[in-house]
Coordinates of C-alpha atoms in Angstrom, one line a residue:
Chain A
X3 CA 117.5 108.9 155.5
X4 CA 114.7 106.9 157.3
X5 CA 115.0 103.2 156.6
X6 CA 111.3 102.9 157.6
X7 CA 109.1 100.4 154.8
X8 CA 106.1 101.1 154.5
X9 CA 104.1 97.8 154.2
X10 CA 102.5 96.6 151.5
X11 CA 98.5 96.3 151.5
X12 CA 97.6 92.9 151.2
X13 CA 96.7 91.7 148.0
X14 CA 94.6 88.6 148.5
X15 CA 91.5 87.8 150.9
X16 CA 91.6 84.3 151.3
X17 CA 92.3 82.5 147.7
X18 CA 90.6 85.2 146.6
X19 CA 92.9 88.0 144.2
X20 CA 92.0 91.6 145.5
X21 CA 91.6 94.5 143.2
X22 CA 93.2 97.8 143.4
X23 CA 91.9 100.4 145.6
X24 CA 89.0 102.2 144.6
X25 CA 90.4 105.4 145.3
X26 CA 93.1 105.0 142.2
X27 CA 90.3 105.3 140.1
X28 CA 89.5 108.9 140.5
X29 CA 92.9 110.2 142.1
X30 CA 94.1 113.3 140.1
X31 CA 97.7 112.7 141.7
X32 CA 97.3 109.3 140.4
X33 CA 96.8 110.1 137.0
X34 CA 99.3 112.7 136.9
X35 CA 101.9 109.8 138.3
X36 CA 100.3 107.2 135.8
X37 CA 100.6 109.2 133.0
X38 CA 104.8 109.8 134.1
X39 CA 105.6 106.7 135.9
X40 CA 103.7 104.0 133.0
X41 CA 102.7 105.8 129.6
X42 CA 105.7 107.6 129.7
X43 CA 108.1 104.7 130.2
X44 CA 105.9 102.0 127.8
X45 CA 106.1 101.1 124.5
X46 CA 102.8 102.5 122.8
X47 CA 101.7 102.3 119.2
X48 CA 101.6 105.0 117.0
X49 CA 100.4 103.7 113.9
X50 CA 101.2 101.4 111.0
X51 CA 104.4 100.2 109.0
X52 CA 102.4 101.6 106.0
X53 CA 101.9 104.9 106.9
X54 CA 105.3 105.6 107.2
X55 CA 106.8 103.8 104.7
X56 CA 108.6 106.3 102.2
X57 CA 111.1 109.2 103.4
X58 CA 108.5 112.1 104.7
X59 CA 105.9 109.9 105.5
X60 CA 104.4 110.7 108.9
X61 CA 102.0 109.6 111.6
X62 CA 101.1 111.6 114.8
X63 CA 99.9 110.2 118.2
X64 CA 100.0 110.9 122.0
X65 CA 101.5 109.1 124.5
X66 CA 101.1 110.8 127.8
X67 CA 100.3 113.9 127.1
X68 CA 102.8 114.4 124.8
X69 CA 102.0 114.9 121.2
X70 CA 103.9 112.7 119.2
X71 CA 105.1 112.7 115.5
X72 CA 106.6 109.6 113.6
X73 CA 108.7 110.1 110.6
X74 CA 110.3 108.8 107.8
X75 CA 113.5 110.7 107.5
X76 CA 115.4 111.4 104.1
X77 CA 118.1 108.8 104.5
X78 CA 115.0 106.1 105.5
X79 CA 115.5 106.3 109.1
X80 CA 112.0 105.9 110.8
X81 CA 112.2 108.4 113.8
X82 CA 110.0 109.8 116.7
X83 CA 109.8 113.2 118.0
X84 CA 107.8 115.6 120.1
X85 CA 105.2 116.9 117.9
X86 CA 105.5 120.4 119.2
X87 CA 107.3 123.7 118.1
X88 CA 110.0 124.7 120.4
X89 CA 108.9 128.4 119.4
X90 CA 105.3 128.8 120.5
X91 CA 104.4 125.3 121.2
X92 CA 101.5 124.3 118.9
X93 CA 101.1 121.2 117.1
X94 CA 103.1 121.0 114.1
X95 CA 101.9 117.7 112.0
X96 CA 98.4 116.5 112.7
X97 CA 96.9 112.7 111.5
X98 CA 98.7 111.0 109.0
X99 CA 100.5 111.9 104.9
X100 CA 103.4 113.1 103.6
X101 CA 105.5 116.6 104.5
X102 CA 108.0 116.6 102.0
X103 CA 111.1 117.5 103.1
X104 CA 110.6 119.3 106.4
X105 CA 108.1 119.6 109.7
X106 CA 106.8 123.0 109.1
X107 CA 104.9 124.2 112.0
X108 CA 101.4 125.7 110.8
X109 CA 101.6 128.9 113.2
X110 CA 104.6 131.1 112.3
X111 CA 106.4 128.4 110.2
X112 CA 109.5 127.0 111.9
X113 CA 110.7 124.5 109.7
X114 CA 112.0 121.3 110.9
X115 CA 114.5 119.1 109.2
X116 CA 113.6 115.5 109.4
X117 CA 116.3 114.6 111.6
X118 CA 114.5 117.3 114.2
X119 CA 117.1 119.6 114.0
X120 CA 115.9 123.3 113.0
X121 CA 116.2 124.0 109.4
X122 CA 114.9 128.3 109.6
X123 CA 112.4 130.3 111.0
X124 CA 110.7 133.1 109.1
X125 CA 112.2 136.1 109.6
X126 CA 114.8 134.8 111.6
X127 CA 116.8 137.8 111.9
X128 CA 114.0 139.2 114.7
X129 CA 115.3 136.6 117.1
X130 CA 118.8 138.5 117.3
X131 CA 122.6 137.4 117.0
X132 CA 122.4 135.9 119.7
X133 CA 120.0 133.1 119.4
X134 CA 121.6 129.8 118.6
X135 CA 119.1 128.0 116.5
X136 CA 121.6 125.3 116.1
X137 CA 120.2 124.3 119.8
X138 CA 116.9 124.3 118.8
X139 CA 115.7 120.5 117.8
X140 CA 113.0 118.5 118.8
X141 CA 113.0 116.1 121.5
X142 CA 113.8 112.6 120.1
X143 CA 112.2 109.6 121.5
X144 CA 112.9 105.7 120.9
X145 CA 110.9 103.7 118.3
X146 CA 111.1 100.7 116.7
X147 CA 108.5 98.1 114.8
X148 CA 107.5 94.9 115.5
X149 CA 104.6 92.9 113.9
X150 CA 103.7 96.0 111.4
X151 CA 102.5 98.3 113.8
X152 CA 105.1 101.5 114.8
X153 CA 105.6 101.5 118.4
X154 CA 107.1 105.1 120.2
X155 CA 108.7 105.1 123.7
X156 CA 109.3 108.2 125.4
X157 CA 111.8 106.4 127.6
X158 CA 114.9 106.7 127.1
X159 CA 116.5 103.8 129.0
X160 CA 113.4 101.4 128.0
X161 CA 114.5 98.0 127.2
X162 CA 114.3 97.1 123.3
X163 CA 110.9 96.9 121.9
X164 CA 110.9 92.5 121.1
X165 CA 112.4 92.1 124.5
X166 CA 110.2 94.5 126.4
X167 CA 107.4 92.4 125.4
X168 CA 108.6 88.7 125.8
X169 CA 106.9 86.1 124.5
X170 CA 104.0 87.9 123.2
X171 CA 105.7 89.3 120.3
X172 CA 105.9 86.1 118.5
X173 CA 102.2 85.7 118.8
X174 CA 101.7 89.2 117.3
X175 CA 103.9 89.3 114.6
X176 CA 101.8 85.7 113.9
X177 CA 98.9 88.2 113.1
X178 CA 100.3 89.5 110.2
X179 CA 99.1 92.6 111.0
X180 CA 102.0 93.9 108.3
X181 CA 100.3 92.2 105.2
X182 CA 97.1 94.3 106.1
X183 CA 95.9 97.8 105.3
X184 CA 94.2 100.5 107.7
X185 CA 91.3 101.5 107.2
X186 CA 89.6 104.7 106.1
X187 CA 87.2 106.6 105.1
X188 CA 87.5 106.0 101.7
X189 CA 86.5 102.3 102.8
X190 CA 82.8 103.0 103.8
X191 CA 80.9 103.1 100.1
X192 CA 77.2 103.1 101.0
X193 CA 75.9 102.1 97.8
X194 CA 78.2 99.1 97.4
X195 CA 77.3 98.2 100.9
X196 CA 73.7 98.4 99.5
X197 CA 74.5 96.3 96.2
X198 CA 76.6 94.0 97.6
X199 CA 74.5 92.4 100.3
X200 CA 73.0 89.2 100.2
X201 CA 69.3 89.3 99.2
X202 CA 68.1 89.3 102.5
X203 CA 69.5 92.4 103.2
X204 CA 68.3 94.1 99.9
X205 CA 65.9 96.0 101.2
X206 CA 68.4 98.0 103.1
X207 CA 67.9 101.3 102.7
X208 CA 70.8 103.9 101.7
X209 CA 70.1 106.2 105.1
X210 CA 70.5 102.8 106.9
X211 CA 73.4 101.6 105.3
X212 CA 75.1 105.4 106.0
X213 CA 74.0 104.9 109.5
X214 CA 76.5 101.7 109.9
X215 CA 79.6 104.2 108.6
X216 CA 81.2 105.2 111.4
X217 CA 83.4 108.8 111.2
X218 CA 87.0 108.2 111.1
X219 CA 89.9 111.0 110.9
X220 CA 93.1 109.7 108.8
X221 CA 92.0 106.1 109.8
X222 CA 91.4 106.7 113.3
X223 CA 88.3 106.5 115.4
X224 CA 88.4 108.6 118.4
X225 CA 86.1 108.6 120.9
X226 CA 85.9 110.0 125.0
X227 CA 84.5 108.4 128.0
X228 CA 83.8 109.8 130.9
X229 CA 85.5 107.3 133.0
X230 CA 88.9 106.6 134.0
X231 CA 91.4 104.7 131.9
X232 CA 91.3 101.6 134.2
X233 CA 87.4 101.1 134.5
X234 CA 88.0 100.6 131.1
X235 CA 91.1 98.0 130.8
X236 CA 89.4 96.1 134.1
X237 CA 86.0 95.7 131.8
X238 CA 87.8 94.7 128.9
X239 CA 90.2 92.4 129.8
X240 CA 87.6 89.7 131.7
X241 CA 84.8 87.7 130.4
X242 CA 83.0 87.2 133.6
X243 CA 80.5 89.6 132.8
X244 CA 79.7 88.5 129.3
X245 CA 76.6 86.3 130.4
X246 CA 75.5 89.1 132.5
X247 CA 75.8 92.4 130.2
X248 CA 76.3 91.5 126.8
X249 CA 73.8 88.5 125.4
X250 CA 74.3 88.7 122.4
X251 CA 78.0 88.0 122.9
X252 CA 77.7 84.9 124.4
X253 CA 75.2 83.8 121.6
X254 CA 78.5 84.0 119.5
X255 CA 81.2 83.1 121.7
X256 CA 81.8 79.4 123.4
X257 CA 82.0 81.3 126.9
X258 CA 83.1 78.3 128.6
X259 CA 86.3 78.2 126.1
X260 CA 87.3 81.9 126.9
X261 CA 90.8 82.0 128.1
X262 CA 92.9 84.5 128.9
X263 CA 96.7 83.6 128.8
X264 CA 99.1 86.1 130.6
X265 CA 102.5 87.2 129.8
X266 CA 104.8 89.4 131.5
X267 CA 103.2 92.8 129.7
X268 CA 100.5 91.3 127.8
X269 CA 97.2 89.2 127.8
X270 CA 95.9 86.9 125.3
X271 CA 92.5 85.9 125.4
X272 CA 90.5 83.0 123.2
X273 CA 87.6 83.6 122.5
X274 CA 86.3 80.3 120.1
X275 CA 82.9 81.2 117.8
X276 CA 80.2 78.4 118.8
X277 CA 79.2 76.3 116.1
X278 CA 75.7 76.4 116.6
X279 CA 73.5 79.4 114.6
X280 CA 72.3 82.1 116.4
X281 CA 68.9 82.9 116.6
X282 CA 69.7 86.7 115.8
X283 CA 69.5 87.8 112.0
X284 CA 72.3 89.8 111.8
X285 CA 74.7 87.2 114.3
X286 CA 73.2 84.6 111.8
X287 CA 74.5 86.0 108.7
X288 CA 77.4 87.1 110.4
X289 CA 78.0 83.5 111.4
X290 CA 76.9 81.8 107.8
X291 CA 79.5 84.8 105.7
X292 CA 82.7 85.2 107.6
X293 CA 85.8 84.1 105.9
X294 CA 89.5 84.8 107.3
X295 CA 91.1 87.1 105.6
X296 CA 94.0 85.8 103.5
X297 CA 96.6 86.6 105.6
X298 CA 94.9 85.4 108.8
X299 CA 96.5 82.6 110.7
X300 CA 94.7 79.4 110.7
X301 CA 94.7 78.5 114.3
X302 CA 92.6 81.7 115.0
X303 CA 90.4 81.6 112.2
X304 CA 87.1 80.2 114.3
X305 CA 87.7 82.5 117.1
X306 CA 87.9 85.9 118.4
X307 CA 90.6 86.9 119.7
X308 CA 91.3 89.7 122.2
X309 CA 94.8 91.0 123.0
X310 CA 96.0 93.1 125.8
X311 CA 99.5 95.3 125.6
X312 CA 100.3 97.1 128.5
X313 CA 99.4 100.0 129.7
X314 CA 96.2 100.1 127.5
X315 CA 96.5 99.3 124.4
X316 CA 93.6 96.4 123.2
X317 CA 94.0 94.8 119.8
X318 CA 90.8 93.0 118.6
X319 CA 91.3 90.5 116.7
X320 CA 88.3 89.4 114.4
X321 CA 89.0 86.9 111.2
X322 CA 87.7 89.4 108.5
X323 CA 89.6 92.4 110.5
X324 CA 92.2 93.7 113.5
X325 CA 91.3 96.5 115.5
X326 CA 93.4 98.1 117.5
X327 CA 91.8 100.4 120.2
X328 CA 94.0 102.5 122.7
X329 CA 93.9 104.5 125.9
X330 CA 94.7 108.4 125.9
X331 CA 93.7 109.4 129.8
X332 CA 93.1 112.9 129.8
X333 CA 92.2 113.3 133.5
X334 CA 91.7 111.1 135.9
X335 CA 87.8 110.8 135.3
X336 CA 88.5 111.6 131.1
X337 CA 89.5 109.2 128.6
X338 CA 89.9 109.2 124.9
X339 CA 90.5 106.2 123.1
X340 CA 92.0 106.1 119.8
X341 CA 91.1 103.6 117.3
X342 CA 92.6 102.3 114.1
X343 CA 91.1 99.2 112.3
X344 CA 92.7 96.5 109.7
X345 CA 91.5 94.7 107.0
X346 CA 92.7 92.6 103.5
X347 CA 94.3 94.5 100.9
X348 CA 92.2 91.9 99.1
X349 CA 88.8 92.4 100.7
X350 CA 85.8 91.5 98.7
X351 CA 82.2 92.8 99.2
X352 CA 81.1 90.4 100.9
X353 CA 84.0 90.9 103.3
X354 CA 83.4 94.3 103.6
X355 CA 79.8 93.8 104.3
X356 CA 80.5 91.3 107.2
X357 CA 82.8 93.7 108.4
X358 CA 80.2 95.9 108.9
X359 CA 77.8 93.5 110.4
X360 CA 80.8 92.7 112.9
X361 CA 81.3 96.7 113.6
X362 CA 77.4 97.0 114.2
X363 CA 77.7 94.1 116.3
X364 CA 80.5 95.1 118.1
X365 CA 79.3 98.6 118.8
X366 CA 76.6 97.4 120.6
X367 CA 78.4 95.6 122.9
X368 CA 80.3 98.3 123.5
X369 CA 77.6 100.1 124.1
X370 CA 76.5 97.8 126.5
X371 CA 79.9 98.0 128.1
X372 CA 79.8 102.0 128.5
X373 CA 76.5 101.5 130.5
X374 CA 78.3 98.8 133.2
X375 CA 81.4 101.2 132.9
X376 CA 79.0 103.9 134.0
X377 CA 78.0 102.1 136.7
X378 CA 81.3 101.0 137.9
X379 CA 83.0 104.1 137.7
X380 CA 79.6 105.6 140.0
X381 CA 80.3 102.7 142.6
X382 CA 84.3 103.2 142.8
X383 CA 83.2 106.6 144.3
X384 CA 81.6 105.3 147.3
X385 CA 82.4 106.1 150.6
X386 CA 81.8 102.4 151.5
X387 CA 83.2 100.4 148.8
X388 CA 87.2 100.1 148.9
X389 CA 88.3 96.6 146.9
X390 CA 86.7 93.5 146.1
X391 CA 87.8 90.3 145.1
X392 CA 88.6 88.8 141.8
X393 CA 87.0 85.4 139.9
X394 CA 89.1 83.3 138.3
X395 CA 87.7 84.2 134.9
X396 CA 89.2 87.5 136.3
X397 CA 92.6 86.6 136.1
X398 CA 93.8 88.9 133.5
X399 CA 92.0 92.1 135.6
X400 CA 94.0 90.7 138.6
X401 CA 97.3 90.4 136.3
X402 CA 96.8 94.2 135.2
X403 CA 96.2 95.4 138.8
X404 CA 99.9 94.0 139.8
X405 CA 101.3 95.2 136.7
X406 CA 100.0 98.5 138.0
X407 CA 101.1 98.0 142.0
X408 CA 104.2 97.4 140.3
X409 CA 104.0 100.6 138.1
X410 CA 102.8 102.9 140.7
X411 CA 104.0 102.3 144.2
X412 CA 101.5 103.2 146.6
X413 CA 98.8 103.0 144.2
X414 CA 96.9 100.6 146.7
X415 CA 97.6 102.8 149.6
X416 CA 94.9 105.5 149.7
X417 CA 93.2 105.3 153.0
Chain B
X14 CA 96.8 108.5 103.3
X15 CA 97.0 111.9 102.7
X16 CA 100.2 113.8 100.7
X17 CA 100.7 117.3 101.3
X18 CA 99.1 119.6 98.9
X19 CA 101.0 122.9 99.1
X20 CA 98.2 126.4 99.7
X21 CA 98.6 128.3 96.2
X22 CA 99.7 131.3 98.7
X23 CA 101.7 129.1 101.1
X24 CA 104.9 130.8 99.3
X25 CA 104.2 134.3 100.6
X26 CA 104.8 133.3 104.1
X27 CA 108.8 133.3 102.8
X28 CA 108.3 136.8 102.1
X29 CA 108.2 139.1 105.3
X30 CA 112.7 139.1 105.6
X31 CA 113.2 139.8 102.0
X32 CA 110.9 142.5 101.8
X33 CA 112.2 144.1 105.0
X34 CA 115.7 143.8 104.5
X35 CA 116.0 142.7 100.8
X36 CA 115.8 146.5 98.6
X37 CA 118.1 147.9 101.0
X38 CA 120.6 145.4 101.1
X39 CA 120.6 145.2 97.3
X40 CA 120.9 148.9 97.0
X41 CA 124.1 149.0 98.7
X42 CA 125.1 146.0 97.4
X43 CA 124.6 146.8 93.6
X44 CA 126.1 150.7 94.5
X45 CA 129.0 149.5 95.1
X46 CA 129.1 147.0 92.5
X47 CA 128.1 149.9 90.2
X48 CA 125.1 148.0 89.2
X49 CA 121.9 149.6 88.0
X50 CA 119.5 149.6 90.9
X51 CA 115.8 149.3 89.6
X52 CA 115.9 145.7 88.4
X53 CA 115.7 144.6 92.3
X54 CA 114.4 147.3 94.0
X55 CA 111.5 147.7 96.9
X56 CA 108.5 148.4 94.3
X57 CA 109.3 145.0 92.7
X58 CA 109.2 143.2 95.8
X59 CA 105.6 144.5 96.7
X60 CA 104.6 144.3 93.3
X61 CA 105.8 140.2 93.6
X62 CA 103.8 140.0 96.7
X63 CA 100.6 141.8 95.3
X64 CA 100.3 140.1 92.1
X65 CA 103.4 137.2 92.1
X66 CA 103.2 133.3 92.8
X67 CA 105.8 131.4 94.0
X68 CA 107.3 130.6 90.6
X69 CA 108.3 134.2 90.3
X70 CA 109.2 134.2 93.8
X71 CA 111.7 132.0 93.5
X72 CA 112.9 133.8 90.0
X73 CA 113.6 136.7 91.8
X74 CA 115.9 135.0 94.9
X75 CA 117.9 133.8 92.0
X76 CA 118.2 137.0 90.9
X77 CA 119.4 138.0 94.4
X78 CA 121.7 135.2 94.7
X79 CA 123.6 135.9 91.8
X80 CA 124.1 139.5 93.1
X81 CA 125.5 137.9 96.3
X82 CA 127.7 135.6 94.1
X83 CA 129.1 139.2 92.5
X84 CA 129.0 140.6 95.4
X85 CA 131.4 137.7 97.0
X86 CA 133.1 137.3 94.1
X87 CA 133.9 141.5 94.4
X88 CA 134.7 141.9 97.8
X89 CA 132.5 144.9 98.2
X90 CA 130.1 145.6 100.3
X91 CA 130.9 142.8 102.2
X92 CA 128.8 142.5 105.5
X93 CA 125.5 143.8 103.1
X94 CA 126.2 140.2 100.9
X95 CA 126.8 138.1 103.9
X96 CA 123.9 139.0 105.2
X97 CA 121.9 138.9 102.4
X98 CA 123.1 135.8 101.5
X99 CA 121.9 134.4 104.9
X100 CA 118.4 135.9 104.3
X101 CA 118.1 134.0 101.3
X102 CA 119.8 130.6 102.4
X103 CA 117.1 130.8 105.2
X104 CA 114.3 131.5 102.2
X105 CA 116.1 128.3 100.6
X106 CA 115.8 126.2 104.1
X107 CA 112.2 127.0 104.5
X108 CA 110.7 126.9 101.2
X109 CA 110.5 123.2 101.3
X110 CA 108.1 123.3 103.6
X111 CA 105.9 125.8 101.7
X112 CA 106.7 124.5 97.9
X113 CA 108.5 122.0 95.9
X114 CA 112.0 123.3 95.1
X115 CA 113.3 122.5 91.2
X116 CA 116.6 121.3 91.0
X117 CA 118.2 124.5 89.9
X118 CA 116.8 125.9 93.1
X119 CA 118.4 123.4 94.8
X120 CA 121.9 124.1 93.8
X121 CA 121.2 127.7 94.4
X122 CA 120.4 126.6 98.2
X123 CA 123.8 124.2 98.0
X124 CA 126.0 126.9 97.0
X125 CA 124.5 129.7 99.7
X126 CA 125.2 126.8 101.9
X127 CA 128.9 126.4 100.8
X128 CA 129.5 129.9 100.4
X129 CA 128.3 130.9 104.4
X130 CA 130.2 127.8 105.9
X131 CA 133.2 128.8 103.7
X132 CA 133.4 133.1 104.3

């Protein structure tokens, strides 16, 4: 065996933090090794305490690939298991509810006990004497809850869930995110967005209140980008290009107060509201109606709050809701993030309706952020670009990059 | 949250086994039990599926798992009730996914269970 090491690539140019290596932004082998070597050995959320509260209750995600189904078993056991047949391989619980007894797979109708093992297959006899369908269960994977969200690892030696993420599981079971209720559908009533306005937004018209519902599947909002998972988390997890690319933003936050705390697999960023009205309508009355939600804790209740869990999972945390917004990479230029969004059991109209203004608001910076993501992802292409450096209002992107170096060996090394 | 609403024809995926094997199975069995033939026989099963729901579905397995039980209880025809009697504890294991099962079904599905572990 060759005891050669092959040497690290510096990290730092002067004082200065370096990013990773442009190349690792496009790399199909990279992705492939990203998607094994950190999805597959993370803790990544798969949904809410609520959805799978009583025995047959289920939720579905993916984590690397891998479709992923969550259940409540008969005897109350919460468990996780591959969400595909072991017959033909499709799919066999999709979004969120209740299956009863058994996972029946929609194609030919294998039937699943809740415990994964195989219950019967129609016409069973076709598959001969031979066939031991008592081997037949589906893969089981670890899962575990912490702060009312449902987290799945597909790891099987991963360290336990609390201790996995340090310190930063205090801080998020402090959000209460237990006491709060997903969103859906159901949620988005035009016409009481209409009547319950404030007068100055009366004249809102029904069209224009429908316009400000955004589609969502079993309370998730899924969307694709056309950018790699990491162009992404970089843009998310700094604030040095708020002044720059989203205006409107630093209208509402005290930019000089952002600040990002880091943990061992986690970020926490401040983000304190300014005092001072905006001179936007809509930021305005966002500013004059927000209330924290009940359960909300007071120390965050004049701020916004963004939260980083490795490998890509973003929680936003807002005091009139939580959203939770997650990385699926599909390919290494092909992402699809999955969304699922909190609010009061005991939301009034009002809070609703500055919900709304919040989503609107936010959706435009996102929007703002797809176009510089655009643009990034186009530049990590070059032929002359291969790493720059990193601000100190960059820390948490520099934070990410060695959680990935550590990940990923060799991920810098791309010539 | 959604709860799962079962089709109105979910119940006729069960079917395909029982129709295949199921009249022939019950003629031998209910021959040698010297049983009259044409309460179970093929034309009922395709007369369930044409114009039956899952109610009467599940009417008829009872029917069939009481001829196992005489069957068993007999001692003829004795690999035609065993496997029978695995063709309808599989019906019994899969229904639940297709319909809710009542409690007398149940026990039906508990005592094809005992009976196969037990032969």
């Amino acid at each position: 065996m060759s005891t050669t090491r092959r040497r690290a690539k510096p990290t730092r140019a002067g004082g200065a933090p370096l990013t990773l290596n442009a190349k690792a932004y496009a790399d199909p082998l990279m992705f492939e090794r990203e998607r094994r070597e950190i999805f597959a050995r993370a803790w990544i959320i798969a949904g809410h305490v609520a959805e799978v509260r009583e025995p047959g209750d289920f939720t579905t995600t993916n984590i690397a690939g891998e479709p992923v189904v969550v259940v409540r078993d008969v005897d109350g056991t919460l468990r996780a298991f591959s969400n595909v047949c072991r017959h033909r391989a499709a799919q066999l619980a999709s979004g969120t509810g209740s299956c009863g007894k058994v996972l029946r797979c929609p194609y030919h109708g294998w039937t699943y006990r809740l415990d994964g093992t195989l219950a019967a297959m129609p016409e069973g006899r076709g598959f001969g004497e031979d066939f031991d369908r008592d081997a037949v269960r589906l893969p089981e994977f670890k899962v575990d809850t912490l702060g009312g969200l449902v987290f799945v690892s597909m790891d099987p030696e991963i360290a336990p869930l609390r201790e996995w993420f340090g310190d930063i599981a205090v801080r998020l079971e402090s959000l209460n995110i237990d006491q709060l209720v997903p969103v859906t559908r159901r949620d988005w009533k035009p016409r009481e967005i209409v009547r319950g306005v404030p007068d100055a937004l009366r004249s809102l018209s029904l069209d224009d209140a429908k316009a400000l519902i955004p589609t969502a599947e079993h309370g998730r909002w899924y969307e694709e980008f056309n950018h790699n998972w990491k162009t992404l988390s970089d843009n998310y997890l700094e604030g040095y290009h708020v002044p720059i690319g989203h205006p409107g933003l630093l209208r509402m936050l005290d930019y000089p107060k952002y600040k990002p705390t880091l943990y061992e697999r986690a970020v926490w960023i401040d983000g304190p509201l300014r005092d001072n009205p905006s001179r936007d309508t809509m930021e305005r009355l966002y500013q004059r109606l927000h209330r924290p939600m009940p359960e909300f804790p007071a120390e965050l209740r004049n701020q916004w709050t963004y939260v980083h869990l490795w490998p890509g999972q973003f929680i936003d945390v807002y005091p009139e809701s939580i959203d939770i917004w997650q990385m699926q990479p599909l390919g290494p230029l092909r992402t699809r993030t999955c969304e699922i969004a909190f609010r009061s059991p005991n939301e009034t109209l009002q809070d609703r309706f500055v919900r709304k203004i919040n989503r609107r608001f936010n959706s435009e910076v996102m929007d703002e952020d797809v176009t510089l993501c655009d643009a990034v992802q186009q530049g990590l292409g070059s032929l002359t670009y291969t790493r720059g450096v990193l601000n100190d209002n960059e820390a948490a992107v520099g934070h990410f990059h060695d959680l990935l170096r550590n990940a990923v060996p060799g991920i810098d090394d791309a010539p | 949250m959604t709860h799962r609403n079962f089709g109105r024809h979910d119940w006729l995926g069960l079917t395909p086994e029982v129709e295949r094997f199921g009249p022939l199975l019950v003629d031998r069995i209910t021959a040698a039990l010297g049983e009259s033939q044409d309460a179970l026989g093929e034309a009922r099963v395709g007369a369930l599926i044409r114009n039956g729901d899952a109610a009467a579905w599940l009417t008829y397995l009872g029917a069939l798992t009481a001829l196992v039980d005489r069957g068993s209880q007999s001692g003829v025809a004795v690999a035609e009730t065993e496997i029978l009697a695995e063709i309808l504890r599989d019906q019994y294991r899969l229904a639940p996914g297709v319909l809710v099962l009542s409690e007398t079904d149940m026990a039906r599905s508990n005592h094809l269970e005992t009976l196969l572990e037990t032969r």
